[in-house]
């Protein structure tokens, strides 16, 4: 690799690292200052707070990974431009495309790290972050569907409960319908259902089962209390709304397939999380090209103009990302389009800016 490549690549990675080390402690302090009242009020143990802040660091870094990179590239490339180093590079016969090569190498390294972080590390951090938040900081906030739960548990079984309490693991007005070859085989009713952890069974109160044979005869079974083993976990009744963020990619894919078969209403939210694991690394390349194209020209206003322009673009990117993500989660808007739309728009912008920068 040439001296130019090493020079730019080291500046690329070093500035990005410094940007993380600068902003993450600030984010931690601001977040801690905001939540310290509830932490003290709830007498949260110190080790739980320390673990929460570690998870918050990973969660926050994964969330704003491309934007930190974008601002760091604008910062050090603007310094190169102001010192007329870029002019010297290009005047020596180096093409703009060749000048861009170490940036692409750096973006590849960062995108690989973002991919590993999003696929494996961030899900565990997200689980710890959300569990702490809803346990100590947002106790009254609803995180699960608890009314009129209707789900397909297996290919043959459909369940319904009118209400469900996640803390006691108890549901009211339980119904299970079992089908084979599109024909109802039996139907179970119970005034309540409760999960018994000791033997992994479900206790049904006021148990009532109605079975149907092939010629339409009905058999009825009634018991005051019945212990039954069902082919579903208690978590399958009402997954927490952040469940997709806590699963590594391969588990997330399997989880979404199961939820689709069960007729879940949160598929859009889950698929947004899945597609973002791929769109985030792709955005590293797009934002890197935009940052280089914007900041490689020496401007009269100096670095401040480039940073102001970069922050504006970053805010617009975040706006598009949030708006379309919410649309996919709460409507029938395609999650794939919602997640990739900002990258497509900014990808077109990157091509346009790169073309003008070459000129």
Tab-separated table of C-alpha atoms in Angstrom:
chain	number	residue	atom	x	y	z
A	1	UNK	CA	0.000	0.000	0.000
A	2	UNK	CA	1.339	3.464	-0.902
A	3	UNK	CA	2.337	6.132	1.604
A	4	UNK	CA	-0.742	8.155	0.632
A	5	UNK	CA	-3.038	5.241	1.413
A	6	UNK	CA	-1.478	4.643	4.838
A	7	UNK	CA	-1.539	8.345	5.643
A	8	UNK	CA	-5.237	8.791	4.881
A	9	UNK	CA	-6.275	5.404	6.310
A	10	UNK	CA	-4.576	6.106	9.648
A	11	UNK	CA	-6.222	9.514	9.831
A	12	UNK	CA	-9.567	7.920	8.903
A	13	UNK	CA	-9.486	5.262	11.632
A	14	UNK	CA	-7.828	7.438	14.281
A	15	UNK	CA	-10.291	10.318	13.867
A	16	UNK	CA	-13.240	7.927	13.970
A	17	UNK	CA	-11.918	6.360	17.179
A	18	UNK	CA	-11.384	9.791	18.727
A	19	UNK	CA	-14.915	10.806	17.733
A	20	UNK	CA	-16.284	7.751	19.567
A	21	UNK	CA	-14.117	8.394	22.627
A	22	UNK	CA	-15.250	12.018	22.657
A	23	UNK	CA	-18.992	11.657	22.194
A	24	UNK	CA	-19.764	8.395	24.020
A	25	UNK	CA	-18.641	9.660	27.483
A	26	UNK	CA	-20.654	12.836	26.873
A	27	UNK	CA	-23.701	10.739	25.949
A	28	UNK	CA	-23.222	8.624	29.085
A	29	UNK	CA	-22.997	11.689	31.332
A	30	UNK	CA	-26.065	13.316	29.773
A	31	UNK	CA	-28.061	10.081	29.984
A	32	UNK	CA	-26.960	9.415	33.556
A	33	UNK	CA	-27.806	12.974	34.617
A	34	UNK	CA	-31.284	12.510	33.159
A	35	UNK	CA	-31.923	9.147	34.862
A	36	UNK	CA	-30.019	9.562	38.148
A	37	UNK	CA	-33.160	10.611	40.045
A	38	UNK	CA	-35.029	7.390	39.233
A	39	UNK	CA	-31.909	5.296	39.834
A	40	UNK	CA	-31.534	6.718	43.354
A	41	UNK	CA	-35.269	6.556	44.013
A	42	UNK	CA	-35.409	2.862	43.082
A	43	UNK	CA	-32.184	2.077	45.002
A	44	UNK	CA	-30.604	0.362	42.005
A	45	UNK	CA	-27.440	-1.629	42.900
A	46	UNK	CA	-24.166	-0.134	41.656
A	47	UNK	CA	-23.185	-3.230	39.655
A	48	UNK	CA	-26.536	-3.124	37.819
A	49	UNK	CA	-25.973	0.549	36.958
A	50	UNK	CA	-22.416	-0.171	35.759
A	51	UNK	CA	-23.634	-3.018	33.544
A	52	UNK	CA	-26.441	-0.809	32.235
A	53	UNK	CA	-23.988	1.942	31.258
A	54	UNK	CA	-21.787	-0.595	29.469
A	55	UNK	CA	-24.797	-1.880	27.540
A	56	UNK	CA	-25.846	1.711	26.830
A	57	UNK	CA	-22.385	2.432	25.373
A	58	UNK	CA	-22.642	-0.470	22.919
A	59	UNK	CA	-26.293	0.313	22.162
A	60	UNK	CA	-25.566	4.005	21.567
A	61	UNK	CA	-22.456	3.310	19.456
A	62	UNK	CA	-24.344	0.851	17.254
A	63	UNK	CA	-27.237	3.289	16.835
A	64	UNK	CA	-25.109	6.242	15.683
A	65	UNK	CA	-22.183	4.372	14.150
A	66	UNK	CA	-22.472	5.839	10.621
A	67	UNK	CA	-23.026	9.401	11.845
A	68	UNK	CA	-19.878	9.376	13.988
A	69	UNK	CA	-18.004	8.111	10.962
A	70	UNK	CA	-19.548	10.745	8.704
A	71	UNK	CA	-18.569	13.640	10.954
A	72	UNK	CA	-15.065	12.280	11.545
A	73	UNK	CA	-14.429	11.959	7.776
A	74	UNK	CA	-15.647	15.512	7.182
A	75	UNK	CA	-13.462	16.774	10.050
A	76	UNK	CA	-10.120	15.326	8.997
A	77	UNK	CA	-10.722	15.688	5.222
A	78	UNK	CA	-11.543	19.378	5.750
A	79	UNK	CA	-8.225	19.746	7.587
A	80	UNK	CA	-6.443	18.145	4.637
A	81	UNK	CA	-8.205	20.540	2.264
A	82	UNK	CA	-7.456	23.620	4.390
A	83	UNK	CA	-3.787	22.642	4.525
A	84	UNK	CA	-3.863	22.299	0.682
A	85	UNK	CA	-2.715	18.674	1.054
A	86	UNK	CA	-5.499	17.424	-1.212
A	87	UNK	CA	-4.488	19.934	-3.880
A	88	UNK	CA	-0.927	18.620	-3.636
A	89	UNK	CA	-2.108	15.026	-3.967
A	90	UNK	CA	-4.236	15.724	-7.020
A	91	UNK	CA	-1.604	18.008	-8.603
A	92	UNK	CA	0.934	15.169	-8.448
A	93	UNK	CA	-1.153	13.220	-10.942
A	94	UNK	CA	-3.289	11.218	-8.488
A	95	UNK	CA	-6.855	10.928	-9.777
A	96	UNK	CA	-9.766	11.654	-7.467
A	97	UNK	CA	-10.846	8.012	-7.754
A	98	UNK	CA	-7.365	6.898	-6.664
A	99	UNK	CA	-7.457	9.457	-3.848
A	100	UNK	CA	-10.744	7.914	-2.690
A	101	UNK	CA	-9.299	4.386	-2.406
A	102	UNK	CA	-7.993	4.561	1.211
A	103	UNK	CA	-11.367	5.960	2.265
A	104	UNK	CA	-13.103	2.924	0.753
A	105	UNK	CA	-10.621	0.604	2.494
A	106	UNK	CA	-11.310	2.358	5.789
A	107	UNK	CA	-15.063	2.188	5.178
A	108	UNK	CA	-14.743	-1.547	4.524
A	109	UNK	CA	-13.015	-2.049	7.890
A	110	UNK	CA	-15.612	0.042	9.736
A	111	UNK	CA	-18.500	-1.640	7.889
A	112	UNK	CA	-17.133	-5.053	8.909
A	113	UNK	CA	-17.006	-3.936	12.529
A	114	UNK	CA	-20.539	-2.527	12.246
A	115	UNK	CA	-21.744	-5.836	10.801
A	116	UNK	CA	-20.208	-7.859	13.645
A	117	UNK	CA	-21.523	-5.382	16.211
A	118	UNK	CA	-25.063	-5.442	14.802
A	119	UNK	CA	-25.220	-9.206	14.273
A	120	UNK	CA	-23.769	-10.447	17.551
A	121	UNK	CA	-22.732	-7.836	20.163
A	122	UNK	CA	-25.507	-5.238	19.975
A	123	UNK	CA	-28.385	-7.742	20.562
A	124	UNK	CA	-26.987	-8.803	23.947
A	125	UNK	CA	-26.330	-5.178	24.914
A	126	UNK	CA	-29.836	-4.224	23.773
A	127	UNK	CA	-31.359	-6.912	25.969
A	128	UNK	CA	-29.524	-5.699	29.072
A	129	UNK	CA	-30.251	-2.060	28.228
A	130	UNK	CA	-33.991	-2.597	27.746
A	131	UNK	CA	-34.423	-4.942	30.705
A	132	UNK	CA	-32.826	-2.379	33.023
A	133	UNK	CA	-34.844	0.467	31.518
A	134	UNK	CA	-38.212	-1.237	31.926
A	135	UNK	CA	-37.358	-2.697	35.329
A	136	UNK	CA	-36.087	0.471	37.015
A	137	UNK	CA	-36.748	3.493	34.784
A	138	UNK	CA	-40.065	2.871	32.998
A	139	UNK	CA	-42.009	0.552	35.254
A	140	UNK	CA	-45.433	1.730	34.159
A	141	UNK	CA	-44.706	1.685	30.434
A	142	UNK	CA	-46.397	-1.062	28.454
A	143	UNK	CA	-43.869	-3.350	26.765
A	144	UNK	CA	-46.083	-6.331	25.952
A	145	UNK	CA	-49.450	-6.966	24.391
A	146	UNK	CA	-51.709	-7.957	27.278
A	147	UNK	CA	-55.276	-7.640	25.940
A	148	UNK	CA	-57.039	-9.880	23.403
A	149	UNK	CA	-53.986	-11.991	22.591
A	150	UNK	CA	-54.706	-14.098	19.504
A	151	UNK	CA	-51.831	-16.215	18.155
A	152	UNK	CA	-51.112	-19.225	15.971
A	153	UNK	CA	-48.732	-21.231	18.149
A	154	UNK	CA	-48.103	-24.146	15.773
A	155	UNK	CA	-49.311	-25.098	12.318
A	156	UNK	CA	-52.318	-26.785	13.931
A	157	UNK	CA	-52.974	-24.792	17.112
A	158	UNK	CA	-54.492	-21.341	17.645
A	159	UNK	CA	-54.835	-19.785	21.092
A	160	UNK	CA	-56.660	-16.809	22.533
A	161	UNK	CA	-56.634	-15.099	25.949
A	162	UNK	CA	-58.670	-12.022	26.773
A	163	UNK	CA	-55.944	-10.677	29.086
A	164	UNK	CA	-52.457	-11.733	30.135
A	165	UNK	CA	-50.271	-10.698	33.077
A	166	UNK	CA	-46.554	-11.235	32.267
A	167	UNK	CA	-45.482	-10.920	35.929
A	168	UNK	CA	-47.730	-13.672	37.264
A	169	UNK	CA	-47.704	-15.524	33.903
A	170	UNK	CA	-51.471	-15.831	34.112
A	171	UNK	CA	-54.084	-15.423	31.371
A	172	UNK	CA	-57.856	-15.061	31.532
A	173	UNK	CA	-60.518	-16.680	29.313
A	174	UNK	CA	-58.161	-19.070	27.535
A	175	UNK	CA	-59.148	-20.883	24.341
A	176	UNK	CA	-57.171	-23.361	22.222
A	177	UNK	CA	-58.358	-24.723	18.869
A	178	UNK	CA	-56.590	-27.715	17.296
A	179	UNK	CA	-56.993	-28.385	13.557
A	180	UNK	CA	-55.909	-31.267	11.362
A	181	UNK	CA	-56.420	-31.199	7.588
A	182	UNK	CA	-58.360	-27.938	8.008
A	183	UNK	CA	-60.855	-29.665	10.297
A	184	UNK	CA	-61.402	-28.770	13.955
A	185	UNK	CA	-60.380	-31.759	16.095
A	186	UNK	CA	-60.947	-30.302	19.548
A	187	UNK	CA	-61.382	-27.052	21.390
A	188	UNK	CA	-60.239	-26.311	24.934
A	189	UNK	CA	-61.761	-23.622	27.172
A	190	UNK	CA	-60.560	-22.416	30.583
A	191	UNK	CA	-61.439	-19.480	32.770
A	192	UNK	CA	-57.726	-18.981	33.454
A	193	UNK	CA	-54.352	-20.386	32.465
A	194	UNK	CA	-51.179	-20.124	34.524
A	195	UNK	CA	-47.654	-21.318	33.793
A	196	UNK	CA	-46.138	-23.563	36.496
A	197	UNK	CA	-42.369	-23.223	36.343
A	198	UNK	CA	-41.602	-26.185	38.637
A	199	UNK	CA	-42.746	-28.806	36.112
A	200	UNK	CA	-43.081	-26.628	32.953
A	201	UNK	CA	-46.826	-27.244	32.654
A	202	UNK	CA	-49.895	-25.039	32.410
A	203	UNK	CA	-52.614	-25.087	35.037
A	204	UNK	CA	-56.085	-24.612	33.581
A	205	UNK	CA	-58.962	-23.628	35.857
A	206	UNK	CA	-62.558	-24.597	34.959
A	207	UNK	CA	-61.176	-26.849	32.214
A	208	UNK	CA	-63.600	-27.726	29.402
A	209	UNK	CA	-62.680	-29.721	26.271
A	210	UNK	CA	-64.945	-30.414	23.326
A	211	UNK	CA	-63.715	-33.053	20.812
A	212	UNK	CA	-65.149	-33.793	17.355
A	213	UNK	CA	-64.779	-37.084	15.488
A	214	UNK	CA	-64.891	-37.561	11.711
A	215	UNK	CA	-68.671	-38.010	11.580
A	216	UNK	CA	-69.526	-35.028	13.764
A	217	UNK	CA	-70.003	-36.681	17.142
A	218	UNK	CA	-69.027	-34.503	20.089
A	219	UNK	CA	-67.245	-35.648	23.251
A	220	UNK	CA	-67.111	-33.345	26.246
A	221	UNK	CA	-64.589	-33.420	29.105
A	222	UNK	CA	-64.834	-31.145	32.160
A	223	UNK	CA	-62.553	-30.690	35.176
A	224	UNK	CA	-62.239	-28.085	37.882
A	225	UNK	CA	-58.489	-27.989	37.405
A	226	UNK	CA	-56.222	-29.545	34.784
A	227	UNK	CA	-52.447	-29.591	34.264
A	228	UNK	CA	-51.493	-29.729	30.581
A	229	UNK	CA	-48.220	-29.648	28.618
A	230	UNK	CA	-48.585	-27.410	25.564
A	231	UNK	CA	-46.187	-27.095	22.632
A	232	UNK	CA	-45.467	-23.425	23.285
A	233	UNK	CA	-43.410	-21.430	25.759
A	234	UNK	CA	-44.987	-18.832	27.994
A	235	UNK	CA	-42.881	-16.173	26.201
A	236	UNK	CA	-44.666	-17.109	22.970
A	237	UNK	CA	-47.907	-15.674	24.316
A	238	UNK	CA	-46.791	-12.039	24.272
A	239	UNK	CA	-43.171	-11.290	23.354
A	240	UNK	CA	-41.821	-7.981	24.642
A	241	UNK	CA	-41.868	-5.252	22.005
A	242	UNK	CA	-38.059	-5.051	21.903
A	243	UNK	CA	-37.576	-8.817	21.466
A	244	UNK	CA	-36.195	-8.501	17.907
A	245	UNK	CA	-33.384	-6.191	19.054
A	246	UNK	CA	-32.147	-8.825	21.510
A	247	UNK	CA	-31.655	-11.687	19.047
A	248	UNK	CA	-28.556	-12.453	16.953
A	249	UNK	CA	-29.254	-12.472	13.236
A	250	UNK	CA	-29.761	-16.214	12.726
A	251	UNK	CA	-32.134	-16.396	15.705
A	252	UNK	CA	-33.953	-13.294	14.506
A	253	UNK	CA	-34.640	-14.844	11.084
A	254	UNK	CA	-36.101	-17.981	12.687
A	255	UNK	CA	-38.105	-15.872	15.133
A	256	UNK	CA	-39.651	-13.776	12.337
A	257	UNK	CA	-40.614	-16.919	10.396
A	258	UNK	CA	-42.382	-18.281	13.496
A	259	UNK	CA	-44.127	-14.977	14.158
A	260	UNK	CA	-45.386	-14.823	10.565
A	261	UNK	CA	-46.893	-18.299	10.951
A	262	UNK	CA	-48.519	-17.174	14.210
A	263	UNK	CA	-50.103	-14.117	12.647
A	264	UNK	CA	-48.222	-11.604	14.796
A	265	UNK	CA	-49.108	-7.945	14.292
A	266	UNK	CA	-45.503	-6.847	14.950
A	267	UNK	CA	-43.843	-8.343	11.876
A	268	UNK	CA	-43.074	-4.886	10.466
A	269	UNK	CA	-41.180	-3.916	13.638
A	270	UNK	CA	-39.195	-7.162	13.614
A	271	UNK	CA	-38.278	-6.912	9.936
A	272	UNK	CA	-37.097	-3.307	10.355
A	273	UNK	CA	-34.562	-4.577	12.901
A	274	UNK	CA	-33.491	-7.397	10.546
A	275	UNK	CA	-32.953	-5.189	7.493
A	276	UNK	CA	-31.112	-2.529	9.509
A	277	UNK	CA	-28.419	-5.053	10.326
A	278	UNK	CA	-27.478	-4.936	6.617
A	279	UNK	CA	-28.361	-1.337	5.763
A	280	UNK	CA	-26.192	0.110	8.532
A	281	UNK	CA	-22.875	-1.245	7.121
A	282	UNK	CA	-23.944	-0.168	3.622
A	283	UNK	CA	-24.556	3.377	4.853
A	284	UNK	CA	-20.904	3.558	5.964
A	285	UNK	CA	-19.779	3.569	2.319
A	286	UNK	CA	-22.459	6.035	1.209
A	287	UNK	CA	-21.787	8.537	3.985
A	288	UNK	CA	-18.017	8.214	3.523
A	289	UNK	CA	-18.296	9.151	-0.171
A	290	UNK	CA	-20.599	12.076	0.618
A	291	UNK	CA	-18.252	13.310	3.350
A	292	UNK	CA	-15.189	13.163	1.077
A	293	UNK	CA	-16.993	14.846	-1.834
A	294	UNK	CA	-18.246	17.667	0.419
A	295	UNK	CA	-15.082	18.339	2.419
A	296	UNK	CA	-12.305	17.730	-0.135
A	297	UNK	CA	-12.726	21.248	-1.583
A	298	UNK	CA	-11.134	24.189	0.229
A	299	UNK	CA	-13.871	26.712	1.013
A	300	UNK	CA	-13.756	30.326	2.051
A	301	UNK	CA	-15.583	29.613	5.302
A	302	UNK	CA	-13.083	26.882	6.179
A	303	UNK	CA	-13.867	23.746	8.169
A	304	UNK	CA	-16.912	25.293	9.848
A	305	UNK	CA	-18.860	25.407	6.579
A	306	UNK	CA	-18.104	21.753	5.872
A	307	UNK	CA	-19.060	20.687	9.395
A	308	UNK	CA	-22.303	22.677	9.263
A	309	UNK	CA	-23.185	21.093	5.924
A	310	UNK	CA	-22.249	17.656	7.235
A	311	UNK	CA	-24.345	17.999	10.393
A	312	UNK	CA	-27.303	19.117	8.272
A	313	UNK	CA	-26.982	16.049	6.035
A	314	UNK	CA	-26.611	13.819	9.101
A	315	UNK	CA	-29.808	15.202	10.662
A	316	UNK	CA	-31.714	14.720	7.424
A	317	UNK	CA	-30.464	11.135	7.232
A	318	UNK	CA	-31.591	10.430	10.803
A	319	UNK	CA	-34.957	12.068	10.067
A	320	UNK	CA	-35.581	9.852	7.031
A	321	UNK	CA	-34.399	6.767	8.914
A	322	UNK	CA	-36.733	7.383	11.871
A	323	UNK	CA	-39.778	8.458	9.863
A	324	UNK	CA	-39.721	5.500	7.488
A	325	UNK	CA	-38.903	3.096	10.321
A	326	UNK	CA	-41.991	4.216	12.247
A	327	UNK	CA	-44.108	3.953	9.081
A	328	UNK	CA	-43.034	0.324	8.602
A	329	UNK	CA	-43.650	-0.541	12.271
A	330	UNK	CA	-47.132	0.982	12.490
A	331	UNK	CA	-48.570	0.500	9.004
A	332	UNK	CA	-48.446	-1.808	5.987
A	333	UNK	CA	-45.519	0.096	4.489
A	334	UNK	CA	-42.805	-2.321	3.311
A	335	UNK	CA	-40.029	-2.660	5.952
A	336	UNK	CA	-37.480	-3.385	3.218
A	337	UNK	CA	-38.261	-0.134	1.403
A	338	UNK	CA	-38.478	1.812	4.669
A	339	UNK	CA	-35.020	0.697	5.818
A	340	UNK	CA	-33.247	1.053	2.472
A	341	UNK	CA	-34.961	4.227	1.248
A	342	UNK	CA	-32.555	6.617	3.077
A	343	UNK	CA	-29.584	4.691	1.656
A	344	UNK	CA	-31.031	4.871	-1.856
A	345	UNK	CA	-31.672	8.624	-1.636
A	346	UNK	CA	-28.288	9.366	-0.113
A	347	UNK	CA	-26.631	6.919	-2.494
A	348	UNK	CA	-27.924	9.010	-5.411
A	349	UNK	CA	-26.709	12.134	-3.616
A	350	UNK	CA	-23.276	10.496	-3.145
A	351	UNK	CA	-22.988	9.767	-6.874
A	352	UNK	CA	-23.980	13.327	-7.765
A	353	UNK	CA	-21.538	14.912	-5.295
A	354	UNK	CA	-18.748	12.542	-6.314
A	355	UNK	CA	-19.263	13.409	-9.992
A	356	UNK	CA	-19.034	17.130	-9.253
A	357	UNK	CA	-16.037	16.654	-6.967
A	358	UNK	CA	-14.151	14.889	-9.761
A	359	UNK	CA	-14.795	17.826	-12.022
